[in-house]
Each structure stands twice: as structure tokens, then as C-alpha cells.
Amino acid sequence: MKKGKKLYEGKAKIIFASNDKKYVIQHFKDDATAFNNQKKAVMDGKGILNNRISEHILTQLNNVGIKNHLVKRLNMREQLVQHVEIIPIEFIVRNIATGSLTKRLGIEDGTVLDSPLIEYCLKDDDLGDPLVSTEHILAFKWMEIDELNLINKELNRINDFLQGMFRGVGIKLVDFKVEFGRYEKNGKKEIMLADEISPDTCRLWDVNSDKKLDKDRFRKGLGNLIEAYQEVARRLDILHEQSNIRPLKYTKPQAVKIKKKQ
Ligand code: UDP
């Protein structure tokens, strides 16, 4: 697969053309942004970790019948994905109230929701990705009702699966954001999950300590973002103890006492 010209550059990823117009190459950058691009930094190795974590999650989702754009990982930073037209809505699913929900409605941080809450935001950085209702989506024809019904069902399936997957490795899935895209199959428009699912797009808390293992470490200036993403990758069994994703700190080899044979 040959890499073609840059088609689009977002905050954390770049999309390149491939030599087959059905596919594009998704490149994960190390850039971290928060608060609608007002806080920025480069986090050495983040792109590599998100590429691996998202590959793992989308593969698992595909195995349980949740169609998505991933074809295969090409290298440390890139994936071959199906070319889709991204629907201009960010779909947010929440299990525990935190972040913008608590600020907007005065809900206490950490409130466990009785059932998952779905929210829609218009994908528009200039407007700060405003929250929109089903009525807005239909009135402005951002989606057809059938598409929205199908996506709502998929969101619940994705949430169920991810909650179980993370719970199994001692992580609470607090909330997450996903995107969907349209593509044509046999002359018919179809919909599939696209973009990425990673600690950049999910809130992940350790079950015992509630330690944040996601981008909130950057948003809130808690530090150790890469270590937290590595922890997620390690628990998901993607990364093994001796990772070379980031050069490990040099530690002087310890002298080993060798017992003389008696
Ligand atoms: N989220 C995201 N991209 C966005 C906005 C939100 O991936 O542009 C994710 C975020 O990481 C969290 C969930 O969506 O897992 C809900 O985010 P919230 O609305 O609380 O956003 P905040 O403004 O607090 O980041």
C-alpha cells in the first residue's frame, strides 16, 4: 500500500491517501490538545500508544460484530482504514458523570449513572463542539433518523463491550467519544464506526484508586500521561514489561554476586 498526499490534518491525527481510493492511511501524531486547542503539548510516544491501543480495541469490536473502518495496522504510527465520509457529530457515551457534564449541569463529579447517557456534539471547532439534540440533528439534516437509530444501538453495544473489556483489567470506563462514517456498498449508503478509541477519547479510571489513566492527566496537568497510557496498554496485554515505545531511563546495571562453586 503506497502512501499518497495528505488529505486532512486534525489535532491528533493526519489522513493520507493510499493508492486505492477505498482506503486511506491514518497517522497518529504525538500532539496533545485540550480545551478546544487552547492547551497544547507534544507527548513523546503518545501516537504510537494510541495506534496500538485503538488497533486492539477496534479489532476486538470487529470480532464481536461491530463493523469499523480498521483494515490493519501498517507500522508504529499508521493504520490502513476504510475511506469513509465522517458524520459531523461526536457521539459521547457516559457511565459516570465527570468533565463537561458536571460543569454544565452541576452534577456531582463521579456520580454513577443508572444507565448509559448518550450525548451528541456538533463537530465544529470554531463553535467549540456544541451539544445538540436529536431534533437539531434531524432539523439540519446532519443524519437521517434511521442512521441515528442504528448508531444509538451500536453505541450501547460498544459501551457494553468496552465496559466489560476494561473491567476485566481493573479499569472503569467512565465515558468515551466515538465517530461514525458513511460509505457506499453495492450502491447503498452504509454506516460504520471510524476514527479511534484510545485514552485520548475515553475516560479510564483504575477500579480501586480511581487514578486517571487517560487524557485528563494532560487536561488537569496531573503529569505522567505516557506512563498512564502505557499502563492501559500493559493491562490490555498489548505492551509487555520491557517496552521500547519510549526509551527507558538508563539504570546502572547492578553488580551480581556469583557464588563460587563449593
Ligand atoms: N472527548 C473527545 N473529544 C472531544 C470531546 C470529548 O474525545 O472533542 C471525549 C473525552 O475524552 C471524554 C468524553 O469524550 O472521554 C466526554 O468528554 P466531555 O464532554 O466531558 O469533554 P471535556 O470538555 O470535559 O473534555
GROMACS .gro file of C-alpha atoms and ligand atoms in nm:
model
  287
    1MET     CA    1   0.000   0.000   0.000
    2LYS     CA    2   0.155   0.332  -0.112
    3LYS     CA    3   0.115   0.649   0.092
    4GLY     CA    4  -0.027   0.936  -0.113
    5LYS     CA    5  -0.086   1.302  -0.040
    6LYS     CA    6  -0.213   1.446   0.287
    7LEU     CA    7  -0.592   1.472   0.274
    8TYR     CA    8  -0.663   1.614   0.618
    9GLU     CA    9  -0.476   1.709   0.933
   10GLY     CA   10  -0.655   1.711   1.266
   11LYS     CA   11  -0.533   1.776   1.620
   12ALA     CA   12  -0.403   1.427   1.689
   13LYS     CA   13  -0.407   1.252   1.350
   14ILE     CA   14  -0.328   1.300   0.981
   15ILE     CA   15  -0.514   1.125   0.700
   16PHE     CA   16  -0.316   1.036   0.386
   17ALA     CA   17  -0.448   0.898   0.058
   18SER     CA   18  -0.345   0.545  -0.043
   19ASN     CA   19  -0.313   0.402  -0.393
   20ASP     CA   20  -0.666   0.259  -0.361
   21LYS     CA   21  -0.938   0.520  -0.319
   22LYS     CA   22  -1.139   0.284  -0.098
   23TYR     CA   23  -0.871   0.313   0.172
   24VAL     CA   24  -0.679   0.588   0.350
   25ILE     CA   25  -0.385   0.586   0.590
   26GLN     CA   26  -0.447   0.717   0.941
   27HIS     CA   27  -0.131   0.853   1.108
   28PHE     CA   28  -0.122   0.909   1.486
   29LYS     CA   29   0.071   1.219   1.599
   30ASP     CA   30   0.224   1.286   1.942
   31ASP     CA   31   0.035   1.614   1.976
   32ALA     CA   32  -0.192   1.652   2.276
   33THR     CA   33  -0.456   1.926   2.280
   34ALA     CA   34  -0.728   2.018   2.526
   35PHE     CA   35  -0.992   2.285   2.578
   36ASN     CA   36  -1.056   2.328   2.207
   37ASN     CA   37  -0.688   2.362   2.120
   38GLN     CA   38  -0.607   2.622   2.388
   39LYS     CA   39  -0.370   2.385   2.571
   40LYS     CA   40  -0.113   2.208   2.354
   41ALA     CA   41   0.191   1.989   2.402
   42VAL     CA   42   0.389   1.717   2.231
   43MET     CA   43   0.391   1.391   2.426
   44ASP     CA   44   0.671   1.169   2.307
   45GLY     CA   45   0.529   0.828   2.211
   46LYS     CA   46   0.157   0.905   2.253
   47GLY     CA   47   0.084   0.843   1.884
   48ILE     CA   48   0.246   0.501   1.898
   49LEU     CA   49   0.048   0.401   2.207
   50ASN     CA   50  -0.284   0.527   2.066
   51ASN     CA   51  -0.219   0.348   1.736
   52ARG     CA   52  -0.167   0.020   1.923
   53ILE     CA   53  -0.450   0.066   2.174
   54SER     CA   54  -0.702   0.173   1.909
   55GLU     CA   55  -0.598  -0.115   1.682
   56HIS     CA   56  -0.654  -0.357   1.969
   57ILE     CA   57  -0.995  -0.217   2.063
   58LEU     CA   58  -1.129  -0.191   1.706
   59THR     CA   59  -1.011  -0.547   1.634
   60GLN     CA   60  -1.192  -0.674   1.943
   61LEU     CA   61  -1.507  -0.483   1.844
   62ASN     CA   62  -1.489  -0.630   1.493
   63ASN     CA   63  -1.463  -0.979   1.648
   64VAL     CA   64  -1.796  -0.926   1.822
   65GLY     CA   65  -1.961  -0.798   1.505
   66ILE     CA   66  -1.922  -0.423   1.547
   67LYS     CA   67  -1.817  -0.313   1.200
   68ASN     CA   68  -1.549  -0.048   1.187
   69HIS     CA   69  -1.305   0.118   0.949
   70LEU     CA   70  -0.985  -0.060   1.062
   71VAL     CA   71  -0.825  -0.279   0.795
   72LYS     CA   72  -0.484  -0.330   0.956
   73ARG     CA   73  -0.202  -0.157   1.137
   74LEU     CA   74   0.076  -0.072   0.893
   75ASN     CA   75   0.353   0.037   1.128
   76MET     CA   76   0.417   0.202   1.465
   77ARG     CA   77   0.216   0.513   1.381
   78GLU     CA   78  -0.012   0.421   1.094
   79GLN     CA   79  -0.318   0.216   1.012
   80LEU     CA   80  -0.488   0.134   0.686
   81VAL     CA   81  -0.855   0.221   0.724
   82GLN     CA   82  -1.158   0.225   0.502
   83HIS     CA   83  -1.225   0.566   0.346
   84VAL     CA   84  -1.549   0.699   0.491
   85GLU     CA   85  -1.722   1.036   0.500
   86ILE     CA   86  -1.720   1.132   0.867
   87ILE     CA   87  -2.063   1.227   1.006
   88PRO     CA   88  -2.023   1.573   1.166
   89ILE     CA   89  -2.138   1.459   1.510
   90GLU     CA   90  -1.932   1.344   1.810
   91PHE     CA   91  -2.115   1.069   1.996
   92ILE     CA   92  -2.046   1.066   2.369
   93VAL     CA   93  -2.147   0.781   2.599
   94ARG     CA   94  -2.124   0.831   2.974
   95ASN     CA   95  -2.140   0.579   3.259
   96ILE     CA   96  -2.011   0.810   3.532
   97ALA     CA   97  -2.064   1.187   3.539
   98THR     CA   98  -1.749   1.395   3.503
   99GLY     CA   99  -1.597   1.661   3.274
  100SER     CA  100  -1.826   1.890   3.079
  101LEU     CA  101  -2.143   1.718   3.206
  102THR     CA  102  -2.071   1.807   3.567
  103LYS     CA  103  -1.983   2.166   3.476
  104ARG     CA  104  -2.286   2.215   3.251
  105LEU     CA  105  -2.550   2.070   3.484
  106GLY     CA  106  -2.393   2.092   3.829
  107ILE     CA  107  -2.397   1.714   3.871
  108GLU     CA  108  -2.150   1.590   4.133
  109ASP     CA  109  -1.829   1.456   3.981
  110GLY     CA  110  -1.817   1.076   4.000
  111THR     CA  111  -2.195   1.021   4.012
  112VAL     CA  112  -2.262   0.673   3.874
  113LEU     CA  113  -2.542   0.695   3.616
  114ASP     CA  114  -2.831   0.445   3.639
  115SER     CA  115  -2.799   0.375   3.268
  116PRO     CA  116  -2.562   0.498   2.998
  117LEU     CA  117  -2.623   0.856   2.886
  118ILE     CA  118  -2.574   0.938   2.517
  119GLU     CA  119  -2.492   1.295   2.411
  120TYR     CA  120  -2.437   1.446   2.066
  121CYS     CA  121  -2.198   1.733   1.989
  122LEU     CA  122  -2.163   1.908   1.656
  123LYS     CA  123  -1.810   1.861   1.522
  124ASP     CA  124  -1.715   2.225   1.479
  125ASP     CA  125  -1.403   2.359   1.650
  126ASP     CA  126  -1.493   2.722   1.575
  127LEU     CA  127  -1.815   2.677   1.770
  128GLY     CA  128  -1.645   2.468   2.043
  129ASP     CA  129  -1.826   2.141   1.950
  130PRO     CA  130  -2.165   2.247   2.095
  131LEU     CA  131  -2.407   1.995   2.245
  132VAL     CA  132  -2.702   1.932   2.009
  133SER     CA  133  -3.028   1.738   2.042
  134THR     CA  134  -3.184   1.470   1.821
  135GLU     CA  135  -3.418   1.742   1.692
  136HIS     CA  136  -3.123   1.959   1.583
  137ILE     CA  137  -2.963   1.662   1.408
  138LEU     CA  138  -3.280   1.590   1.212
  139ALA     CA  139  -3.376   1.956   1.150
  140PHE     CA  140  -3.038   2.038   0.997
  141LYS     CA  141  -3.013   1.702   0.818
  142TRP     CA  142  -2.682   1.603   0.974
  143MET     CA  143  -2.825   1.248   0.983
  144GLU     CA  144  -3.132   1.052   0.880
  145ILE     CA  145  -3.349   0.910   1.160
  146ASP     CA  146  -3.262   0.553   1.052
  147GLU     CA  147  -2.892   0.630   1.076
  148LEU     CA  148  -2.936   0.780   1.421
  149ASN     CA  149  -3.138   0.480   1.544
  150LEU     CA  150  -2.873   0.243   1.414
  151ILE     CA  151  -2.591   0.443   1.574
  152ASN     CA  152  -2.772   0.459   1.911
  153LYS     CA  153  -2.795   0.078   1.911
  154GLU     CA  154  -2.427   0.048   1.815
  155LEU     CA  155  -2.329   0.292   2.092
  156ASN     CA  156  -2.493   0.073   2.355
  157ARG     CA  157  -2.326  -0.239   2.216
  158ILE     CA  158  -1.987  -0.065   2.203
  159ASN     CA  159  -2.034   0.061   2.560
  160ASP     CA  160  -2.130  -0.286   2.689
  161PHE     CA  161  -1.834  -0.448   2.524
  162LEU     CA  162  -1.580  -0.184   2.625
  163GLN     CA  163  -1.707  -0.170   2.984
  164GLY     CA  164  -1.657  -0.546   3.013
  165MET     CA  165  -1.320  -0.541   2.842
  166PHE     CA  166  -1.185  -0.267   3.068
  167ARG     CA  167  -1.347  -0.401   3.385
  168GLY     CA  168  -1.162  -0.728   3.322
  169VAL     CA  169  -0.832  -0.541   3.355
  170GLY     CA  170  -0.929  -0.332   3.655
  171ILE     CA  171  -1.039  -0.017   3.473
  172LYS     CA  172  -1.371   0.171   3.490
  173LEU     CA  173  -1.492   0.307   3.156
  174VAL     CA  174  -1.621   0.645   3.272
  175ASP     CA  175  -1.712   0.787   2.930
  176PHE     CA  176  -1.595   0.793   2.569
  177LYS     CA  177  -1.638   0.968   2.237
  178VAL     CA  178  -1.673   0.794   1.901
  179GLU     CA  179  -1.730   0.898   1.542
  180PHE     CA  180  -1.907   0.720   1.258
  181GLY     CA  181  -1.865   0.744   0.883
  182ARG     CA  182  -2.072   0.677   0.570
  183TYR     CA  183  -1.951   0.468   0.278
  184GLU     CA  184  -2.112   0.311  -0.025
  185LYS     CA  185  -2.168  -0.063  -0.056
  186ASN     CA  186  -2.337  -0.201  -0.368
  187GLY     CA  187  -2.475   0.145  -0.445
  188LYS     CA  188  -2.623   0.178  -0.092
  189LYS     CA  189  -2.508   0.414   0.186
  190GLU     CA  190  -2.389   0.225   0.493
  191ILE     CA  191  -2.254   0.339   0.828
  192MET     CA  192  -1.958   0.218   1.031
  193LEU     CA  193  -1.758   0.314   1.338
  194ALA     CA  194  -1.449   0.517   1.241
  195ASP     CA  195  -1.179   0.741   1.394
  196GLU     CA  196  -1.008   0.597   1.708
  197ILE     CA  197  -1.082   0.463   2.055
  198SER     CA  198  -0.793   0.533   2.289
  199PRO     CA  199  -0.711   0.703   2.622
  200ASP     CA  200  -0.733   1.029   2.422
  201THR     CA  201  -1.102   0.967   2.360
  202CYS     CA  202  -1.209   0.772   2.671
  203ARG     CA  203  -1.200   0.842   3.042
  204LEU     CA  204  -1.046   0.546   3.220
  205TRP     CA  205  -1.017   0.519   3.599
  206ASP     CA  206  -0.844   0.248   3.797
  207VAL     CA  207  -1.117   0.046   3.977
  208ASN     CA  208  -0.951   0.060   4.316
  209SER     CA  209  -0.789   0.401   4.333
  210ASP     CA  210  -0.988   0.599   4.069
  211LYS     CA  211  -0.646   0.702   3.931
  212LYS     CA  212  -0.695   0.865   3.591
  213LEU     CA  213  -0.539   0.667   3.306
  214ASP     CA  214  -0.644   0.897   3.021
  215LYS     CA  215  -0.609   1.242   2.866
  216ASP     CA  216  -0.741   1.408   3.183
  217ARG     CA  217  -0.380   1.372   3.309
  218PHE     CA  218  -0.294   1.635   3.045
  219ARG     CA  219  -0.616   1.842   3.073
  220LYS     CA  220  -0.574   1.869   3.451
  221GLY     CA  221  -0.194   1.893   3.450
  222LEU     CA  222  -0.154   1.574   3.654
  223GLY     CA  223   0.158   1.464   3.462
  224ASN     CA  224   0.275   1.112   3.368
  225LEU     CA  225   0.043   1.086   3.067
  226ILE     CA  226   0.266   0.845   2.875
  227GLU     CA  227   0.308   0.625   3.182
  228ALA     CA  228  -0.073   0.611   3.220
  229TYR     CA  229  -0.126   0.517   2.852
  230GLN     CA  230   0.148   0.254   2.887
  231GLU     CA  231  -0.034   0.120   3.191
  232VAL     CA  232  -0.355   0.083   2.985
  233ALA     CA  233  -0.163  -0.090   2.704
  234ARG     CA  234   0.009  -0.321   2.951
  235ARG     CA  235  -0.316  -0.418   3.121
  236LEU     CA  236  -0.474  -0.490   2.781
  237ASP     CA  237  -0.172  -0.712   2.714
  238ILE     CA  238  -0.063  -0.506   2.414
  239LEU     CA  239   0.259  -0.389   2.569
  240HIS     CA  240   0.487  -0.613   2.762
  241GLU     CA  241   0.700  -0.516   3.058
  242GLN     CA  242   1.009  -0.432   2.851
  243SER     CA  243   0.858  -0.175   2.617
  244ASN     CA  244   1.073   0.022   2.376
  245ILE     CA  245   0.792   0.265   2.291
  246ARG     CA  246   0.984   0.527   2.482
  247PRO     CA  247   1.347   0.495   2.577
  248LEU     CA  248   1.357   0.362   2.928
  249LYS     CA  249   1.562   0.560   3.179
  250TYR     CA  250   1.916   0.429   3.196
  251THR     CA  251   1.974   0.246   3.518
  252LYS     CA  252   2.319   0.133   3.613
  253PRO     CA  253   2.342  -0.246   3.600
  254GLN     CA  254   2.355  -0.393   3.949
  255ALA     CA  255   2.660  -0.593   4.041
  256VAL     CA  256   2.564  -0.956   4.063
  257LYS     CA  257   2.740  -1.173   4.316
  258ILE     CA  258   2.831  -1.505   4.169
  259LYS     CA  259   2.866  -1.778   4.424
  260LYS     CA  260   3.182  -1.976   4.382
  261LYS     CA  261   3.123  -2.343   4.329
  262GLN     CA  262   3.190  -2.529   4.651
  263UDP     N1  263  -1.398   1.373   2.402
  263UDP     C1  264  -1.315   1.359   2.292
  263UDP     N2  265  -1.303   1.463   2.206
  263UDP     C2  266  -1.368   1.580   2.222
  263UDP     C3  267  -1.452   1.595   2.334
  263UDP     C4  268  -1.464   1.490   2.423
  263UDP     O1  269  -1.256   1.254   2.272
  263UDP     O2  270  -1.352   1.670   2.138
  263UDP     C5  271  -1.413   1.261   2.496
  263UDP     C6  272  -1.344   1.289   2.629
  263UDP     O3  273  -1.213   1.238   2.630
  263UDP     C7  274  -1.432   1.213   2.726
  263UDP     C8  275  -1.572   1.218   2.664
  263UDP     O4  276  -1.550   1.247   2.526
  263UDP     O5  277  -1.391   1.078   2.734
  263UDP     C9  278  -1.663   1.319   2.725
  263UDP     O6  279  -1.598   1.443   2.726
  263UDP     P1  280  -1.659   1.577   2.788
  263UDP     O7  281  -1.779   1.617   2.711
  263UDP     O8  282  -1.672   1.562   2.935
  263UDP     O9  283  -1.546   1.675   2.744
  263UDP     P2  284  -1.446   1.771   2.811
  263UDP    O10  285  -1.487   1.901   2.756
  263UDP    O11  286  -1.459   1.759   2.960
  263UDP    O12  287  -1.319   1.718   2.756
   0.00000   0.00000   0.00000
